[in-house]
CSV table of C-alpha atoms in Angstrom, one decimal:
chain,number,residue,atom,x,y,z
K,1,MET,CA,21.4,7.5,21.4
K,2,CYS,CA,21.8,3.8,20.7
K,3,LEU,CA,18.7,2.7,19.0
K,4,LEU,CA,19.3,-0.3,16.9
K,5,TYR,CA,17.2,-1.3,13.8
K,6,PHE,CA,17.4,-4.7,12.3
K,7,PHE,CA,16.9,-5.0,8.7
K,8,SER,CA,16.2,-8.0,6.4
K,9,VAL,CA,15.0,-7.9,2.9
K,10,PRO,CA,11.6,-9.8,2.8
K,11,SER,CA,10.9,-11.7,-0.3
K,12,ILE,CA,7.4,-10.4,-0.6
K,13,GLN,CA,5.9,-7.3,0.9
K,14,ALA,CA,2.2,-6.7,1.2
K,15,HIS,CA,1.1,-3.1,1.7
K,16,GLN,CA,4.1,-1.0,2.0
K,17,LEU,CA,6.3,-1.3,-1.1
K,18,SER,CA,9.0,1.3,-1.7
K,19,THR,CA,7.3,4.6,-0.8
K,20,SER,CA,8.7,7.8,0.6
K,21,TYR,CA,6.7,10.7,1.9
K,22,LEU,CA,7.5,14.4,1.4
K,23,ASN,CA,5.2,16.6,3.6
K,24,LEU,CA,5.4,20.4,3.0
K,25,GLU,CA,3.6,23.5,4.1
K,26,TYR,CA,4.0,26.9,2.5
K,27,ASN,CA,4.7,30.1,4.5
K,28,LYS,CA,3.8,33.1,2.5
K,29,ASP,CA,5.5,35.5,4.9
K,30,ASN,CA,8.9,34.3,3.8
K,31,ALA,CA,8.0,32.2,0.7
K,32,GLN,CA,9.4,29.0,2.3
K,33,TYR,CA,8.3,25.4,1.9
K,34,THR,CA,8.9,23.6,5.3
K,35,GLY,CA,8.3,20.0,6.3
K,36,ASN,CA,10.0,16.6,6.1
K,37,TRP,CA,11.1,13.8,3.9
K,38,GLN,CA,10.4,10.4,5.2
K,39,ILE,CA,12.2,7.5,3.6
K,40,GLN,CA,12.3,3.8,4.6
K,41,ILE,CA,15.7,3.2,6.1
K,42,SER,CA,16.1,-0.2,4.3
K,43,ASP,CA,15.5,1.7,1.1
K,44,LEU,CA,18.0,4.4,2.1
K,45,GLU,CA,20.5,1.7,2.8
K,46,GLN,CA,20.6,0.8,-0.9
K,47,ILE,CA,22.1,4.1,-1.5
K,48,VAL,CA,24.0,4.8,1.6
K,49,SER,CA,25.9,2.0,3.3
K,50,PHE,CA,25.1,2.3,7.0
K,51,ASP,CA,26.4,-1.0,8.4
K,52,LEU,CA,29.9,0.0,8.9
K,53,ASP,CA,30.8,-2.9,11.2
K,54,GLU,CA,29.0,-5.3,9.0
K,55,ASP,CA,26.9,-6.9,11.9
K,56,LYS,CA,23.6,-6.6,10.0
K,57,GLN,CA,22.3,-4.0,12.3
K,58,VAL,CA,22.1,-0.3,11.8
K,59,SER,CA,22.7,1.9,14.8
K,60,TRP,CA,21.7,5.5,15.4
K,61,TYR,CA,25.4,6.3,15.4
K,62,GLU,CA,25.9,4.8,12.0
K,63,ILE,CA,23.1,6.8,10.5
K,64,LYS,CA,24.4,10.1,12.0
K,65,THR,CA,27.9,9.2,10.7
K,66,LYS,CA,26.5,9.2,7.2
K,67,ALA,CA,24.7,12.5,7.7
K,68,PRO,CA,26.8,14.3,5.1
K,69,THR,CA,26.0,11.7,2.4
K,70,ILE,CA,22.3,11.7,3.4
K,71,ASN,CA,22.1,15.5,3.2
K,72,GLU,CA,23.7,15.4,-0.2
K,73,LEU,CA,21.2,12.8,-1.3
K,74,VAL,CA,18.3,15.0,-0.2
K,75,GLY,CA,19.6,17.9,-2.2
K,76,ASN,CA,20.1,15.8,-5.3
K,77,SER,CA,16.9,14.0,-5.1
K,78,ILE,CA,14.3,16.8,-4.3
K,79,GLN,CA,14.3,20.0,-6.4
K,80,LEU,CA,11.8,22.9,-6.3
K,81,GLU,CA,11.8,25.5,-9.1
K,82,GLN,CA,9.7,28.6,-10.0
K,83,GLY,CA,10.1,28.8,-13.7
K,84,THR,CA,13.8,28.5,-14.3
K,85,THR,CA,14.7,29.8,-10.7
K,86,PRO,CA,15.6,27.1,-8.2
K,87,CYS,CA,14.2,27.3,-4.7
K,88,PRO,CA,17.3,26.2,-2.9
K,89,LEU,CA,17.3,23.7,0.0
K,90,VAL,CA,18.3,26.1,2.8
K,91,ASN,CA,18.1,23.9,5.9
K,92,ILE,CA,18.1,20.2,6.8
K,93,GLY,CA,17.1,19.7,10.4
K,94,ASP,CA,17.9,17.0,13.0
K,95,TYR,CA,16.9,13.5,12.0
K,96,LYS,CA,14.2,11.5,13.7
K,97,VAL,CA,12.8,8.1,13.2
K,98,ASP,CA,9.2,7.1,12.6
K,99,ASN,CA,7.3,3.9,11.6
K,100,HIS,CA,5.0,3.1,8.6
K,101,TYR,CA,3.6,-0.4,8.4
K,102,ASN,CA,6.1,-1.5,11.1
K,103,GLU,CA,9.0,-0.4,8.9
K,104,ALA,CA,11.5,2.1,10.2
K,105,TYR,CA,11.7,5.5,8.4
K,106,LEU,CA,14.2,8.2,8.7
K,107,VAL,CA,12.4,11.6,9.1
K,108,ILE,CA,14.5,14.4,7.6
K,109,PRO,CA,13.2,18.1,8.2
K,110,VAL,CA,13.7,20.2,5.1
K,111,THR,CA,13.2,23.8,4.2
K,112,PHE,CA,13.2,25.4,0.7
K,113,THR,CA,13.2,29.1,0.0
K,114,CYS,CA,11.4,30.6,-3.1
K,115,THR,CA,11.1,34.1,-4.3
K,116,SER,CA,7.4,34.6,-4.6
K,117,ASP,CA,3.9,33.0,-4.3
K,118,ALA,CA,4.2,31.7,-7.9
K,119,GLU,CA,3.5,28.0,-8.7
K,120,VAL,CA,6.4,25.6,-8.0
K,121,ARG,CA,7.4,22.6,-9.9
K,122,ILE,CA,8.8,19.8,-7.9
K,123,THR,CA,11.2,17.1,-9.3
K,124,TYR,CA,11.9,13.9,-7.4
K,125,SER,CA,14.5,11.3,-8.4
K,126,ALA,CA,15.5,9.2,-5.3
K,127,LEU,CA,15.7,5.4,-5.9
K,128,PHE,CA,14.2,5.4,-9.4
K,129,ASP,CA,17.5,4.0,-10.8
K,130,ILE,CA,17.3,1.2,-8.2
K,131,ASP,CA,13.6,0.5,-8.0
K,132,ASP,CA,11.1,1.1,-11.0
K,133,ASN,CA,8.2,0.8,-8.6
K,134,HIS,CA,9.4,3.3,-6.0
K,135,LYS,CA,6.9,6.1,-5.3
K,136,ALA,CA,6.9,9.5,-3.4
K,137,ILE,CA,3.7,10.8,-1.9
K,138,ILE,CA,3.8,14.6,-1.9
K,139,ASN,CA,1.5,16.2,0.7
K,140,LEU,CA,1.3,20.0,0.3
K,141,ASN,CA,-1.4,21.8,2.4
K,142,ASN,CA,-3.5,18.6,2.8
K,143,ALA,CA,-3.4,17.8,-1.0
K,144,SER,CA,-1.7,14.6,-2.0
K,145,ARG,CA,0.2,13.9,-5.2
K,146,VAL,CA,2.2,10.9,-6.3
K,147,LEU,CA,5.5,11.0,-8.1
K,148,SER,CA,6.9,7.9,-9.8
K,149,LYS,CA,9.6,7.1,-12.3
K,150,SER,CA,7.2,7.6,-15.1
K,151,ASN,CA,5.9,10.8,-13.6
K,152,PRO,CA,8.8,12.3,-11.6
K,153,SER,CA,7.7,16.0,-11.8
K,154,GLN,CA,4.6,17.9,-11.0
K,155,ILE,CA,3.3,21.5,-10.4
K,156,LEU,CA,2.6,22.3,-6.8
K,157,ASN,CA,-0.3,24.8,-7.0
K,158,LEU,CA,-1.0,26.6,-3.9
K,159,GLU,CA,-4.7,27.0,-4.7
K,160,LYS,CA,-6.9,24.4,-3.0
K,161,PRO,CA,-8.0,21.5,-5.2
K,162,ASP,CA,-11.5,21.5,-6.5
K,163,TYR,CA,-13.9,18.5,-6.0
K,164,LEU,CA,-13.1,17.0,-9.5
K,165,THR,CA,-9.3,17.0,-8.9
K,166,THR,CA,-9.8,15.6,-5.4
K,167,PHE,CA,-12.1,12.8,-6.7
K,168,THR,CA,-9.7,11.9,-9.5
K,169,GLN,CA,-6.6,11.8,-7.3
K,170,TYR,CA,-8.2,9.7,-4.5
K,171,THR,CA,-9.9,7.3,-7.0
K,172,TYR,CA,-6.5,6.7,-8.7
K,173,GLN,CA,-4.9,6.0,-5.4
K,174,GLY,CA,-7.6,3.5,-4.4
K,175,VAL,CA,-7.0,1.6,-7.7
K,176,LEU,CA,-3.3,1.8,-7.3
K,177,HIS,CA,-3.4,0.5,-3.7
K,178,ILE,CA,-5.6,-2.6,-4.4
K,179,TRP,CA,-3.2,-3.5,-7.3
K,180,MET,CA,-0.1,-3.0,-5.3
K,181,GLY,CA,-1.6,-4.5,-2.0
K,182,ILE,CA,-0.4,-8.1,-2.7
K,183,ASP,CA,-2.3,-9.4,0.4
K,184,HIS,CA,-5.6,-8.0,-0.9
K,185,VAL,CA,-5.0,-9.4,-4.3
K,186,LEU,CA,-4.1,-12.9,-3.0
K,187,PHE,CA,-7.2,-12.8,-0.7
K,188,LEU,CA,-9.4,-12.2,-3.7
K,189,ILE,CA,-7.6,-14.8,-5.9
K,190,THR,CA,-7.9,-17.4,-3.0
K,191,LEU,CA,-11.7,-16.8,-2.9
K,192,LEU,CA,-12.0,-17.1,-6.7
K,193,LEU,CA,-10.1,-20.3,-6.9
K,194,THR,CA,-13.1,-22.3,-5.6
K,195,SER,CA,-15.9,-20.0,-6.9
K,196,VAL,CA,-15.8,-22.0,-10.1
K,197,LEU,CA,-16.2,-25.3,-8.2
K,198,VAL,CA,-18.8,-27.1,-6.1
K,199,ARG,CA,-18.2,-29.6,-3.2
K,200,ASN,CA,-19.8,-33.0,-3.8
K,201,GLN,CA,-19.1,-36.0,-1.5
K,202,ASP,CA,-16.0,-34.6,-0.1
K,203,THR,CA,-14.5,-33.7,-3.5
K,204,TRP,CA,-14.3,-30.6,-5.7
K,205,GLU,CA,-16.2,-30.7,-9.0
K,206,ALA,CA,-16.5,-28.2,-11.8
K,207,ASN,CA,-19.6,-25.9,-11.2
K,208,PRO,CA,-21.6,-26.8,-14.2
K,209,THR,CA,-23.3,-23.4,-15.0
K,210,LYS,CA,-21.8,-20.1,-15.5
K,211,LEU,CA,-24.9,-18.4,-14.0
K,212,ALA,CA,-24.2,-20.3,-10.7
K,213,ILE,CA,-20.6,-19.2,-10.8
K,214,PHE,CA,-21.6,-15.5,-11.4
K,215,LYS,CA,-24.1,-15.6,-8.5
K,216,LYS,CA,-21.5,-17.2,-6.1
K,217,THR,CA,-18.9,-14.7,-7.2
K,218,ALA,CA,-21.3,-11.7,-6.9
K,219,TRP,CA,-22.2,-12.7,-3.3
K,220,ILE,CA,-18.5,-13.0,-2.3
K,221,ILE,CA,-17.6,-9.7,-3.9
K,222,THR,CA,-20.5,-7.8,-2.5
K,223,ALA,CA,-19.8,-9.2,1.0
K,224,PHE,CA,-16.0,-8.2,0.7
K,225,THR,CA,-17.0,-4.7,-0.8
K,226,LEU,CA,-19.7,-4.0,1.9
K,227,ALA,CA,-17.5,-5.1,4.8
K,228,HIS,CA,-14.3,-3.1,3.8
K,229,SER,CA,-16.4,-0.1,2.9
K,230,ILE,CA,-17.8,0.0,6.5
K,231,THR,CA,-14.5,-0.2,8.2
K,232,LEU,CA,-12.6,1.9,5.7
K,233,THR,CA,-15.1,4.8,6.3
K,234,ALA,CA,-15.3,4.3,10.0
K,235,THR,CA,-11.5,4.2,10.5
K,236,ALA,CA,-10.9,7.2,8.1
K,237,LEU,CA,-13.4,9.2,10.1
K,238,ASN,CA,-11.8,8.1,13.5
K,239,ILE,CA,-15.0,6.4,14.6
K,240,ILE,CA,-13.0,3.2,15.3
K,241,SER,CA,-9.2,2.7,15.7
K,242,PHE,CA,-7.1,-0.4,16.0
K,243,SER,CA,-3.5,-1.0,16.1
K,244,SER,CA,-2.2,-1.2,12.5
K,245,ARG,CA,0.2,-4.1,13.6
K,246,TRP,CA,-2.7,-6.3,14.6
K,247,VAL,CA,-4.8,-5.3,11.6
K,248,GLU,CA,-2.0,-6.2,9.3
K,249,LEU,CA,-1.4,-9.5,11.2
K,250,GLY,CA,-5.2,-10.2,11.0
K,251,ILE,CA,-5.2,-9.6,7.2
K,252,ALA,CA,-2.3,-12.1,6.8
K,253,PHE,CA,-4.3,-14.7,8.8
K,254,SER,CA,-7.3,-14.0,6.7
K,255,VAL,CA,-5.3,-15.1,3.6
K,256,LEU,CA,-3.9,-18.0,5.4
K,257,LEU,CA,-7.2,-19.4,6.7
K,258,THR,CA,-9.0,-18.9,3.4
K,259,ALA,CA,-6.2,-20.7,1.4
K,260,PHE,CA,-6.3,-23.7,4.0
K,261,ASN,CA,-10.2,-23.7,3.7
K,262,ASN,CA,-9.8,-24.4,-0.1
K,263,VAL,CA,-7.8,-27.5,0.6
K,264,TRP,CA,-9.5,-28.8,3.7
K,265,PRO,CA,-12.8,-27.1,3.5
K,266,LEU,CA,-14.8,-26.5,6.6
K,267,ILE,CA,-16.8,-23.5,5.4
K,268,LEU,CA,-18.5,-23.8,2.0
K,269,ARG,CA,-20.7,-20.8,2.3
K,270,LEU,CA,-17.9,-18.2,1.9
K,271,GLY,CA,-20.2,-15.0,2.0
K,272,TRP,CA,-20.0,-14.6,5.8
K,273,ILE,CA,-16.4,-15.5,6.3
K,274,THR,CA,-15.6,-13.1,3.4
K,275,PHE,CA,-17.6,-10.3,5.2
K,276,ALA,CA,-15.8,-10.9,8.5
K,277,PHE,CA,-12.3,-10.9,6.9
K,278,GLY,CA,-13.3,-7.9,4.7
K,279,LEU,CA,-13.7,-5.8,7.9
K,280,LEU,CA,-10.1,-6.3,8.5
K,281,HIS,CA,-9.1,-5.5,5.0
K,282,GLY,CA,-11.1,-2.2,5.2
K,283,MET,CA,-9.0,-1.1,8.2
K,284,GLY,CA,-5.9,-2.0,6.1
K,285,PHE,CA,-7.2,0.2,3.3
K,286,ALA,CA,-7.8,3.1,5.8
K,287,SER,CA,-4.3,2.9,7.0
K,288,VAL,CA,-3.1,3.7,3.5
K,289,LEU,CA,-5.6,6.5,3.2
K,290,SER,CA,-4.4,8.0,6.4
K,291,GLU,CA,-0.9,8.0,4.9
K,292,LEU,CA,-2.2,10.0,1.9
K,293,GLY,CA,-4.2,12.3,4.2
K,294,LEU,CA,-7.8,13.3,3.7
K,295,SER,CA,-8.5,16.4,1.6
K,296,GLU,CA,-9.0,19.3,3.9
K,297,ASN,CA,-12.1,20.5,2.1
K,298,PHE,CA,-13.5,17.3,0.8
K,299,GLN,CA,-13.0,14.8,3.5
K,300,LEU,CA,-16.0,12.6,2.8
K,301,LEU,CA,-15.4,12.9,-1.0
K,302,SER,CA,-11.9,11.7,-0.7
K,303,ILE,CA,-12.9,8.7,1.3
K,304,LEU,CA,-15.8,7.8,-1.1
K,305,ALA,CA,-13.4,8.2,-4.0
K,306,PHE,CA,-10.7,6.2,-2.6
K,307,ASN,CA,-13.1,3.5,-1.8
K,308,LEU,CA,-14.5,3.7,-5.4
K,309,GLY,CA,-10.9,3.3,-6.6
K,310,VAL,CA,-10.5,0.1,-4.6
K,311,GLU,CA,-13.7,-1.3,-6.1
K,312,LEU,CA,-12.6,-0.4,-9.7
K,313,GLY,CA,-9.3,-2.2,-9.1
K,314,GLN,CA,-10.9,-5.1,-7.6
K,315,LEU,CA,-13.3,-5.4,-10.5
K,316,ALA,CA,-10.4,-5.2,-12.9
K,317,ILE,CA,-8.7,-8.2,-11.1
K,318,LEU,CA,-12.0,-10.1,-11.3
K,319,ALA,CA,-12.4,-9.3,-15.0
K,320,VAL,CA,-9.0,-10.9,-15.7
K,321,ALA,CA,-9.1,-13.8,-13.2
K,322,LEU,CA,-12.7,-15.1,-13.4
K,323,PRO,CA,-12.8,-15.9,-17.2
K,324,LEU,CA,-9.5,-17.8,-16.9
K,325,LEU,CA,-10.8,-19.8,-14.0
K,326,ILE,CA,-14.2,-20.5,-15.7
K,327,TRP,CA,-12.2,-21.9,-18.6
K,328,ALA,CA,-9.8,-24.0,-16.5
K,329,ARG,CA,-12.6,-25.5,-14.2
K,330,ASN,CA,-13.5,-28.2,-16.8
K,331,PHE,CA,-10.0,-29.7,-16.8
K,332,ASN,CA,-9.2,-32.3,-14.3
K,333,TRP,CA,-5.8,-30.8,-13.6
K,334,TYR,CA,-7.4,-27.6,-12.3
K,335,LYS,CA,-9.2,-29.2,-9.4
K,336,LYS,CA,-6.6,-31.8,-8.8
K,337,TRP,CA,-3.4,-29.7,-9.0
K,338,VAL,CA,-3.9,-26.0,-9.7
K,339,MET,CA,-6.5,-25.1,-7.1
K,340,PRO,CA,-4.8,-27.0,-4.1
K,341,LEU,CA,-1.2,-26.3,-4.9
K,342,GLY,CA,-2.1,-22.6,-5.7
K,343,SER,CA,-3.9,-22.3,-2.4
K,344,LEU,CA,-1.0,-24.0,-0.5
K,345,ALA,CA,1.5,-21.6,-2.3
K,346,ILE,CA,-0.6,-18.6,-1.2
K,347,ALA,CA,-0.7,-20.1,2.3
K,348,ALA,CA,3.0,-20.3,2.5
K,349,VAL,CA,3.3,-16.6,1.5
K,350,ALA,CA,0.7,-15.8,4.3
K,351,VAL,CA,2.7,-17.7,6.8
K,352,GLN,CA,5.7,-15.6,5.9
K,353,TRP,CA,3.6,-12.4,6.4
K,354,CYS,CA,2.3,-13.7,9.8
K,355,ILE,CA,5.9,-14.2,11.0
K,356,GLU,CA,7.0,-10.8,9.8
K,357,ARG,CA,4.1,-8.9,11.2
K,358,PHE,CA,3.9,-10.6,14.6
């Protein structure tokens, strides 16, 4: 097999930061946890040097050559314990390759053997010494948990989660995603940059009243919220389905066009364009929710909770950014330099995303 994967380190990533996925199912007949660990190959390459011939390409042969090192990494990075008794890693299956957000992931089948049905503590440590922001999403029996450098260990309880646990977990994930989804954050910031200004005789001027600013901002945020809530829910419930590649590309274009519109405005009533672009962003949110997996028992609740988390994260960004922009709008340097140059900087980032996602 001669599959080649080309890797470059993008200066800015949007949705998919450094995230791995450990999917497990418990078999009570033999007290085994079976599943797979999926880790981005470019992340794995920071620990395991694949490119033996230094041609900046990683071949399937080079990955297989490093199998002993990878297997050792799996054993050192993922530990399951019942009390003080380890659940040994008894089998690592044949590797496969999958894609998340157009990034190549190595899929490593794993099997852990325990001694009983007692609760298990999982401890995860891969990449934390290299990347403080690395996360591992643990899926056990359709319940999701997140491990991070600050929270590397959790109890895996085989009991199905109740509605409150489900609501809390998915709300947290929604907040986390909007904060880590740089493209969503920049889209909101781009919209806010001109929310404190008004267009008068082909020039931007400070919006004189805070009430007018709040009304304009409320309309923009409401349009964005309504739009992405519609497509997030519809996509998560499989009512609609679009290629994630084109959705991500569309999101990048939404940031680019909105940034250009700040500098060379063609559309001054941003509510409708925000609604249209918000439909794309909702499908982007749904792709992350699909990676987490919907709660088996509380599917609708998990969608609503994730959406609520997105809104809470969005409001937190608004609470920080809007007062600063209201203060800055009265200074000439804001409308002359900060707003246009900031918009062009965001546009440059969006151009890079468009190239990477095409």
